[in-house]
Coordinates of C-alpha atoms and ligand atoms in Angstrom, one line a residue:
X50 CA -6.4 10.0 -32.0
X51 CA -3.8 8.7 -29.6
X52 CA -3.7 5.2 -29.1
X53 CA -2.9 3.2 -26.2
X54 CA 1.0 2.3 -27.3
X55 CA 2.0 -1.6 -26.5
X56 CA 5.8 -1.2 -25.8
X57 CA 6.5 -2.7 -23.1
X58 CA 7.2 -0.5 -19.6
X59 CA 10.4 -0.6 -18.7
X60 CA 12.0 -2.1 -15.7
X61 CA 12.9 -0.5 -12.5
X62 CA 15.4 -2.3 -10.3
X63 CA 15.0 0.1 -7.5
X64 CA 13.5 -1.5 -4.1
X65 CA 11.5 0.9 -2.0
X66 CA 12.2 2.3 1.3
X67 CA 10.6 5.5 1.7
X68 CA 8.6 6.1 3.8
X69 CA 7.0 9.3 2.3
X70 CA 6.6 10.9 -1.0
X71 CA 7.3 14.9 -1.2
X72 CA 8.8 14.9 -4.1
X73 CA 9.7 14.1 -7.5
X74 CA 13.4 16.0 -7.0
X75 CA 14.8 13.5 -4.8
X76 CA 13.3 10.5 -6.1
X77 CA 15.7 8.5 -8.6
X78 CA 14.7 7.4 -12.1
X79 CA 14.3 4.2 -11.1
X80 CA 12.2 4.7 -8.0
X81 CA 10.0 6.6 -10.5
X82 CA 9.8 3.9 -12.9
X83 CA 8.7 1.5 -9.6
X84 CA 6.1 3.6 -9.1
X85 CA 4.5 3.7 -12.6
X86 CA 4.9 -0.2 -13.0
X87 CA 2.9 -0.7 -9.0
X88 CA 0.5 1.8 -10.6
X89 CA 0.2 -0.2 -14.1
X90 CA -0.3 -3.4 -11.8
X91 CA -3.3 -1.5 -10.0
X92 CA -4.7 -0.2 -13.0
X93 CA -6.5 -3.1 -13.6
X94 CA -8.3 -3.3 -10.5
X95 CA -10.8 -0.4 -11.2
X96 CA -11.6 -3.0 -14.2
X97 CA -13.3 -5.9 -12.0
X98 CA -17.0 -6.0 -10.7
X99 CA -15.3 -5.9 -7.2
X100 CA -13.3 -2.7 -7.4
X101 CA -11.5 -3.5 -4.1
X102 CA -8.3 -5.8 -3.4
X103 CA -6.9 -5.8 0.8
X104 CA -3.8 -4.3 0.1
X105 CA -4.4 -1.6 3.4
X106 CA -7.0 -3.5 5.7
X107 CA -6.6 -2.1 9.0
X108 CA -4.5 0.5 7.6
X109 CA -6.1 4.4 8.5
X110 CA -5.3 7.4 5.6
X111 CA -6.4 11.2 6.1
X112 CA -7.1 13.7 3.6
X113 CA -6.1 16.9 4.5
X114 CA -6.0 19.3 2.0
X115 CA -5.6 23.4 3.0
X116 CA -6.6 24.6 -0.8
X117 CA -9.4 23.3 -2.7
X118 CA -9.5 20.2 -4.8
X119 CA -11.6 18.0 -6.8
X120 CA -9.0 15.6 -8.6
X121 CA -6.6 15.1 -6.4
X122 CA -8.9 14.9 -3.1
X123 CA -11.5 12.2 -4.9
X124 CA -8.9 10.5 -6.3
X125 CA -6.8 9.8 -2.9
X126 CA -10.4 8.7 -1.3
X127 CA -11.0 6.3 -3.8
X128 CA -7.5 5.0 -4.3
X129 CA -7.5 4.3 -0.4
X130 CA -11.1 2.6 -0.4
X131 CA -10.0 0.2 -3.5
X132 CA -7.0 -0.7 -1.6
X133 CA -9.6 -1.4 1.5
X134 CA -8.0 1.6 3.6
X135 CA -10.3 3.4 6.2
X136 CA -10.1 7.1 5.0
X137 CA -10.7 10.6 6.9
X138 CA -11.2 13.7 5.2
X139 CA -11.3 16.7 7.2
X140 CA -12.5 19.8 6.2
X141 CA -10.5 22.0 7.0
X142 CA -13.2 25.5 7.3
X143 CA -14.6 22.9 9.9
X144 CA -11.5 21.8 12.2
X145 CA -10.1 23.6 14.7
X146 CA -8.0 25.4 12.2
X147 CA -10.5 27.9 11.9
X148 CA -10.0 28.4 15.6
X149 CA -6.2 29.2 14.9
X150 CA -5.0 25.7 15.7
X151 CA -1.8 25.3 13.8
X152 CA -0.3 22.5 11.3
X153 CA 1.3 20.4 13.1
X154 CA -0.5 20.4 16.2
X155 CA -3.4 19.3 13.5
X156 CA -1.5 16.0 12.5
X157 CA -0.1 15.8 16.0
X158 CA -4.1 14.8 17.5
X159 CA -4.7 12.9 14.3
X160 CA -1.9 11.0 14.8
X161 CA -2.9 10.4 18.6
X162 CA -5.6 8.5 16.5
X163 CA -3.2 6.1 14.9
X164 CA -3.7 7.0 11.1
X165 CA -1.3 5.5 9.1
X166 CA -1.0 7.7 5.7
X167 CA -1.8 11.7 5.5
X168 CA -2.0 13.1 2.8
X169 CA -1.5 17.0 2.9
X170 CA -2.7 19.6 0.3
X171 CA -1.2 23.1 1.4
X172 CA -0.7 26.8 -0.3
X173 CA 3.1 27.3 1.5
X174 CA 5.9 25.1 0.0
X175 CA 7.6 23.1 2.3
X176 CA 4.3 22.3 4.6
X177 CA 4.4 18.7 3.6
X178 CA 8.1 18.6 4.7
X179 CA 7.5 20.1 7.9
X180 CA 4.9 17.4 8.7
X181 CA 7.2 14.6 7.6
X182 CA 10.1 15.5 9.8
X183 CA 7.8 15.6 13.4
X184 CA 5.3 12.8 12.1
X185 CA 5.4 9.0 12.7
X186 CA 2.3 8.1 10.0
X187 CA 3.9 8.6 5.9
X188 CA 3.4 11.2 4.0
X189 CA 2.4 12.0 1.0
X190 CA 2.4 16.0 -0.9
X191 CA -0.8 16.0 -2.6
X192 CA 1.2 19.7 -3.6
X193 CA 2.3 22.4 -1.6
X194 CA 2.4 26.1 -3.0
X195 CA 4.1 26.5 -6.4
X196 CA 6.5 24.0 -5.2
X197 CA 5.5 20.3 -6.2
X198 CA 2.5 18.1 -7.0
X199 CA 4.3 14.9 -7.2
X200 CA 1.5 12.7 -7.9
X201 CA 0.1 14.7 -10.9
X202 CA 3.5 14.4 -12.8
X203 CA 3.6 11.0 -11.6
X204 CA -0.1 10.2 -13.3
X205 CA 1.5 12.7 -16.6
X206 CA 4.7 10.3 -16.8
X207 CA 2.0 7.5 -16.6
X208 CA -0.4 8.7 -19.3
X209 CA 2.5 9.9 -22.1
X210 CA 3.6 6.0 -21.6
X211 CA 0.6 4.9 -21.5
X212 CA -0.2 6.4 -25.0
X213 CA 3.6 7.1 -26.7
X214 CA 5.2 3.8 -25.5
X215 CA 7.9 5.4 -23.7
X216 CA 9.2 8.9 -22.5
X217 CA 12.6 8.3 -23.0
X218 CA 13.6 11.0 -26.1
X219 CA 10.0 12.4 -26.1
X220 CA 9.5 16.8 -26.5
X221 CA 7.5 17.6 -24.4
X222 CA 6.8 21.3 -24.2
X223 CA 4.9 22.9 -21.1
X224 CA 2.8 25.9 -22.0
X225 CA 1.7 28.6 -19.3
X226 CA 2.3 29.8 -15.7
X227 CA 5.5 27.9 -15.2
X228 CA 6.6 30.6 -12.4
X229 CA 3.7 29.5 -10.2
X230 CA 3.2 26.0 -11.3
X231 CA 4.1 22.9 -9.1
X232 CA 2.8 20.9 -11.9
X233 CA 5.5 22.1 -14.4
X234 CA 8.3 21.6 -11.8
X235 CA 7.4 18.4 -10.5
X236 CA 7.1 17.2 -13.9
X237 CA 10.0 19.1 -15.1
X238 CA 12.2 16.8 -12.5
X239 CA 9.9 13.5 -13.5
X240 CA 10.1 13.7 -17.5
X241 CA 13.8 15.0 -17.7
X242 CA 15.0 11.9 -14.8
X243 CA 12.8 9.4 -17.5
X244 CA 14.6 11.2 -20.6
X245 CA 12.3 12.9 -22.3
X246 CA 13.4 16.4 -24.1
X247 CA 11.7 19.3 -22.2
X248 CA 10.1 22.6 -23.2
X249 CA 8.9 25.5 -21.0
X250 CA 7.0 28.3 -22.9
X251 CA 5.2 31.4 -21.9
X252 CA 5.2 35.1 -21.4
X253 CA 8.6 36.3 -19.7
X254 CA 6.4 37.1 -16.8
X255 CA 5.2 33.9 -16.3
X256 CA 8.5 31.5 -16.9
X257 CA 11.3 32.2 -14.4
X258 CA 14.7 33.1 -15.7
X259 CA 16.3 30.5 -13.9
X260 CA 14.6 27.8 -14.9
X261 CA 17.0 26.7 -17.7
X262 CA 19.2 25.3 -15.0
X263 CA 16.9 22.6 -14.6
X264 CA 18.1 21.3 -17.8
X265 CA 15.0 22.3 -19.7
X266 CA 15.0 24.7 -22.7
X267 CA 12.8 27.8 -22.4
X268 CA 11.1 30.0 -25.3
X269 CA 8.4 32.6 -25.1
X270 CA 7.3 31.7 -28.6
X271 CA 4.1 29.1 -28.8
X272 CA 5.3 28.4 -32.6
X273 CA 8.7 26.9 -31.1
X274 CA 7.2 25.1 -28.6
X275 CA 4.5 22.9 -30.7
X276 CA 6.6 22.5 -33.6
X277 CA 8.5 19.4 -32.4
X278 CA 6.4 18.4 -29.8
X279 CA 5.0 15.0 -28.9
X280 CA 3.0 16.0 -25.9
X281 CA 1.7 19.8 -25.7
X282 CA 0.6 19.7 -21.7
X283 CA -1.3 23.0 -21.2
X284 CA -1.4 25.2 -17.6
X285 CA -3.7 27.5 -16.3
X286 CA -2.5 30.9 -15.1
X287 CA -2.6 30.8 -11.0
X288 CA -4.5 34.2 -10.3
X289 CA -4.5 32.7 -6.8
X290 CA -0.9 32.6 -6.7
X291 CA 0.1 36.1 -8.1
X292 CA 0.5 39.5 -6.0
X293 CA 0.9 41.3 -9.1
X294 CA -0.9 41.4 -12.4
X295 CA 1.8 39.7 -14.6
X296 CA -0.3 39.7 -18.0
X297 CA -1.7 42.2 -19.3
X298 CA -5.1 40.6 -20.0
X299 CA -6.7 37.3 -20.5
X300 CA -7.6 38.3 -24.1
X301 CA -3.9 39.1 -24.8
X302 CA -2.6 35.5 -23.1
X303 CA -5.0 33.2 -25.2
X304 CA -4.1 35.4 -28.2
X305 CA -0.4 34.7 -28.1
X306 CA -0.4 31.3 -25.7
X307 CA -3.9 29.7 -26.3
X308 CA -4.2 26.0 -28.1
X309 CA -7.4 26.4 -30.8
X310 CA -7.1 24.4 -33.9
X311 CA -5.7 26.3 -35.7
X312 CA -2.4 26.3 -33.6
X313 CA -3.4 23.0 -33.1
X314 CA -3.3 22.0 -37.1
X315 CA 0.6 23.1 -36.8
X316 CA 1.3 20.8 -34.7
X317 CA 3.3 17.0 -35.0
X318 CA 0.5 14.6 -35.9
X319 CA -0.7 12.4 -32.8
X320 CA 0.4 14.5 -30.5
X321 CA -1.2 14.8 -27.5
X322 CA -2.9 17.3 -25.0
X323 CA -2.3 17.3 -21.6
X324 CA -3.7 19.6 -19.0
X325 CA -3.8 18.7 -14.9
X326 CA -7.2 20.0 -14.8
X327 CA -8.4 22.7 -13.4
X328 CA -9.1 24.3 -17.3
X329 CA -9.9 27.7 -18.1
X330 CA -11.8 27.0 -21.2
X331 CA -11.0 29.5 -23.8
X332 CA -7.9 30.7 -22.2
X333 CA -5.2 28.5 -22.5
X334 CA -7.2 26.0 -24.5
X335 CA -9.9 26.0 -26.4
X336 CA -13.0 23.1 -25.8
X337 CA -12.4 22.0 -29.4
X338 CA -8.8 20.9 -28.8
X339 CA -9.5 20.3 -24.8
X340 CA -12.5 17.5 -26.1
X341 CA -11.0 16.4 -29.2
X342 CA -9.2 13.4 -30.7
X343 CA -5.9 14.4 -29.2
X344 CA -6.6 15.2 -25.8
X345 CA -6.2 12.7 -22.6
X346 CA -7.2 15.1 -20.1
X347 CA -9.8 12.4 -19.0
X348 CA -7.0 10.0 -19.1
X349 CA -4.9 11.5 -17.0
X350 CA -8.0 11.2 -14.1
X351 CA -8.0 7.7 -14.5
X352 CA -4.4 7.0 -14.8
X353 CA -4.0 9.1 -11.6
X354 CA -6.4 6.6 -9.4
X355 CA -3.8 3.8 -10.3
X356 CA -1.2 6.4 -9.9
X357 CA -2.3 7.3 -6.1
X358 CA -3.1 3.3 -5.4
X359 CA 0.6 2.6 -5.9
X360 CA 2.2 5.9 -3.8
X361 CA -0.2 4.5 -0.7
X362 CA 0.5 0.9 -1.2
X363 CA 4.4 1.8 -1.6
X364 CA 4.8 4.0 1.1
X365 CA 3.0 2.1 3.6
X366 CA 6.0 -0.4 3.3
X367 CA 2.9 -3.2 2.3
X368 CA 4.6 -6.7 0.5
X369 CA 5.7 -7.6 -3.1
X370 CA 2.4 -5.9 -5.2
X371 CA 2.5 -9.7 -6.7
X372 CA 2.2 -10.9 -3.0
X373 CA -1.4 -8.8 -3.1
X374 CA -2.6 -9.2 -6.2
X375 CA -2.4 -13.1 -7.1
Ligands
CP597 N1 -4.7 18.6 -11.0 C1 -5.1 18.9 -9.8 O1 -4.3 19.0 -8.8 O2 -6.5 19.1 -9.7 P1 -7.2 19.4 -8.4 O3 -6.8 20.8 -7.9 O4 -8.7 19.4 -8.7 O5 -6.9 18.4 -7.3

C-alpha cells in the first residue's frame, strides 16, 4: 500500500505575481513548487473542528463551469468557503446563456458585481484566456477543451509527493486518450518542469504523433509503459470529445489498454494508481485495482481541496500564507 513518504518538499524561491492561473505551460518550476508548498500549508486546515481560516473575507469567487463537473466544481466551492470567500455558482442551462448571451458579456455583468475570482470550466480551449485578457477579477482554468486542467495536475504533482517523496526522477507513464486529454497535457508540462521521467501510452489513435516533442516518450504498448513505472495514472477515453470513432470497441481498448490485476501483478511494487476521476469502471481500469491497495484516486480529491485553497489564496495577491495562518 502506498504510504505517505516523509521527505521533505522542496523549496521554491519563486515569489508570486500572477494574477491568474491558465496554465501549467507558462508557469516555471518554481512557481509550481510555491503552489504545492501554499497547498501543503492549507492541507491541514480541513483537519480542525473549524474547517475555516479568513484568508478571503470580503473577497467574492464564481463558479462557472460550461461542461459538467462534480470534482472540480465541489472542490472550488469548498476551497473558497474554508478560506471564508462568498461563492456564486451559476448554472449555466439557467443563465442567460441559454438565451444566447455570450462569454464574455457573461463575466462582463458578473464583474459589474464586483467578484473577485472566476473560475471558468469551458469545452473550447482558449475560453479561459479570452476571459483573462478583457477581465479585471483573476482567473483561474478549471480546464478548457482538451487543452489544460491546471489544477488537476497540480493536485497529481501534489499526491505522487505526497506518497513517493519527490517527483524529481519518477516514471510516470500516462495511459489512454492522450489526444483529447487536458489532464495528460497539463500534467505532461507539470511532472516534466518537476523532473520526473514521462510516459504516454495508448492506441495510435488516441496519442498524437507530435507529442514526443514535449519531451515525453510515447509507446502504444501497455507492457512498456508499467514496467518501470512508479505512478500508472489511468484516463478515460473522451467519447464527448471525438467526431470520429477512433477505437474500434470498448471491449478491444480494455483488452489491450485496461489495468486488472493481472497487468497490475507486472507491475514495480508500490506503485501507484492514479486516475482524475471521472472512471469508466471496467474500461480503463478494473474496480479491483481502482479500490485497491495501490490506488489514491480518493487521494487525489482531497489533495485537490488544498490544491484549489492555494491557486485562490495565490492569485488573489492575499499576504505571506504564514501571515494567515499563525
Ligand atoms: N477530474 C475532473 O476534472 O473531474 P470533474 O470533471 O468531476 O471535475
Amino acid at each position: 500500500m502506498p504510504s505517505t513518504a516523509t521527505t521533505s518538499r522542496p523549496t521554491a524561491t519563486a515569489a508570486w505575481t500572477r494574477r491568474h492561473l491558465l496554465g501549467l505551460r507558462e508557469l516555471s518550476a518554481d512557481e509550481i513548487r510555491l503552489i504545492l508548498n501554499t497547498a501543503a500549508s492549507f492541507r491541514e486546515i480541513s483537519l480542525r473542528p473549524i474547517k475555516k481560516v479568513p484568508a478571503l473575507r470580503g473577497q467574492t469567487v464564481v463558479n462557472l463551469f460550461f461542461e459538467p463537473s462534480t470534482r472540480t466544481r465541489t472542490s472550488f466551492e469548498l476551497a473558497a468557503k474554508r478560506l471564508s470567500a462568498d461563492v456564486m455558482n451559476i448554472a449555466i442551462q439557467a443563465s442567460s446563456v441559454a438565451k444566447g448571451e455570450t462569454v464574455l458579456d457573461t463575466v462582463r455583468n458578473l464583474e459589474a458585481l464586483k467578484v473577485d475570482t472566476i473560475v471558468v470550466r469551458h469545452a473550447a480551449a482558449g475560453v479561459p484566456h479570452l476571459i483573462a485578457r478583457h477581465a479585471n477579477a483573476s482567473i483561474v482554468n478549471a480546464g478548457d477543451g482538451a487543452h489544460e486542467h491546471p489544477t488537476q495536475a497540480l493536485l497529481d504533482c501534489f499526491t505522487i509527493q505526497e506518497k513517493l517523496g519527490r517527483i524529481e526522477g519518477l516514471n510516470v507513464s500516462i495511459i489512454g486518450d492522450i489526444g483529447h486529454s487536458r489532464v495528460a497535457r497539463s500534467n505532461l508540462w507539470g511532472l516534466t518542469k518537476l523532473g520526473a521521467r514521462v510516459t504516454v501510452c495508448g492506441p495510435p489513435t488516441l496519442v498524437p504523433p507530435t507529442i514526443a516533442q514535449l519531451g515525453v516518450r510515447v509507446t502504444h504498448r501497455i507492457e512498456d509503459a508499467i514496467r518501470e513505472a512508479d505512478v500508472l495514472m489511468l484516463l478515460r477515453i473522451q467519447h464527448e470529445r471525438q467526431e470520429a470513432k477512433l477505437v474500434p470497441s470498448i471491449r478491444e481498448y480494455r483488452l489491450r489498454y485496461g489495468i486488472d490485476r493481472e497487468r497490475l501483478a507486472r507491475a514495480k511494487s508500490g506503485v501507484l494508481i492514479m486516475h482524475p476521476g471521472p472512471i469508466n469502471r471496467g474500461v480503463e481500469l478494473d474496480s479491483s485495482v481502482a479500490d485497491g491497495p495501490y490506488s489514491v484516486i480518493l487521494d487525489q480529491v482531497t489533495n485537490g481541496l488544498a490544491v484549489r485553497m492555494a491557486v485562490l489564496y495565490l492569485v488573489s495577491g492575499a499576504p505571506e500564507v504564514s501571515e494567515e495562518l499563525g
